[in-house]
Amino acid sequence: MTDEKQIEVLRSNFRQHVGKCRKKLFELKEYGLCFRFNRLSINKIGCIKSVSKSVKNGFTPEQHFEAAENILDLFEYSKVVEQHYEKKPARCETHYLCVSQITDNVFAYINVVTWGTDEGYINLYLSREVE
């Protein structure tokens, strides 16, 4: 199976697995971070850019999607390490970079963009280092 076909199978399995999280409220009260998990989040996590970033950091696509299937747990146990604001023509966005430790030397970096009361999306990549 080619890498492209393999990634598409992994992406499809991931979408089925996390479908139960769709429209679920993701919240880190400590940081005032709140948004509804949506299709855009699923697409961002499964996109080639996110997978490639994990691969560049020494992980396989399988490891990327395996971690991504636990996105709710990773998010709930993450810490915000960076926050900034970005003004767009239609809205003002808040960008968060969260990190969640999976094992001693494996970290999930979770990018979250929010706007409005509970609108936003989430993205994820893996790293072996604290960045």
PDB file of C-alpha atoms in Angstrom, residues 73-81 98-101:
ATOM      1  CA  ASP A  73      -7.902  13.150  27.006  1.00  0.00           C
ATOM      2  CA  LEU A  74      -4.787  14.845  25.622  1.00  0.00           C
ATOM      3  CA  PHE A  75      -6.585  18.181  25.624  1.00  0.00           C
ATOM      4  CA  GLU A  76      -8.037  17.780  29.133  1.00  0.00           C
ATOM      5  CA  TYR A  77      -4.586  17.037  30.604  1.00  0.00           C
ATOM      6  CA  SER A  78      -2.722  19.688  28.632  1.00  0.00           C
ATOM      7  CA  LYS A  79      -1.175  22.941  29.822  1.00  0.00           C
ATOM      8  CA  VAL A  80      -1.292  26.198  27.886  1.00  0.00           C
ATOM      9  CA  VAL A  81       2.305  27.234  27.166  1.00  0.00           C
ATOM     10  CA  CYS A  98      -1.053  23.536  24.633  1.00  0.00           C
ATOM     11  CA  VAL A  99       1.231  20.626  25.471  1.00  0.00           C
ATOM     12  CA  SER A 100       0.318  17.236  26.895  1.00  0.00           C
ATOM     13  CA  GLN A 101       2.907  14.650  27.910  1.00  0.00           C
TER      14      GLN A 101
END
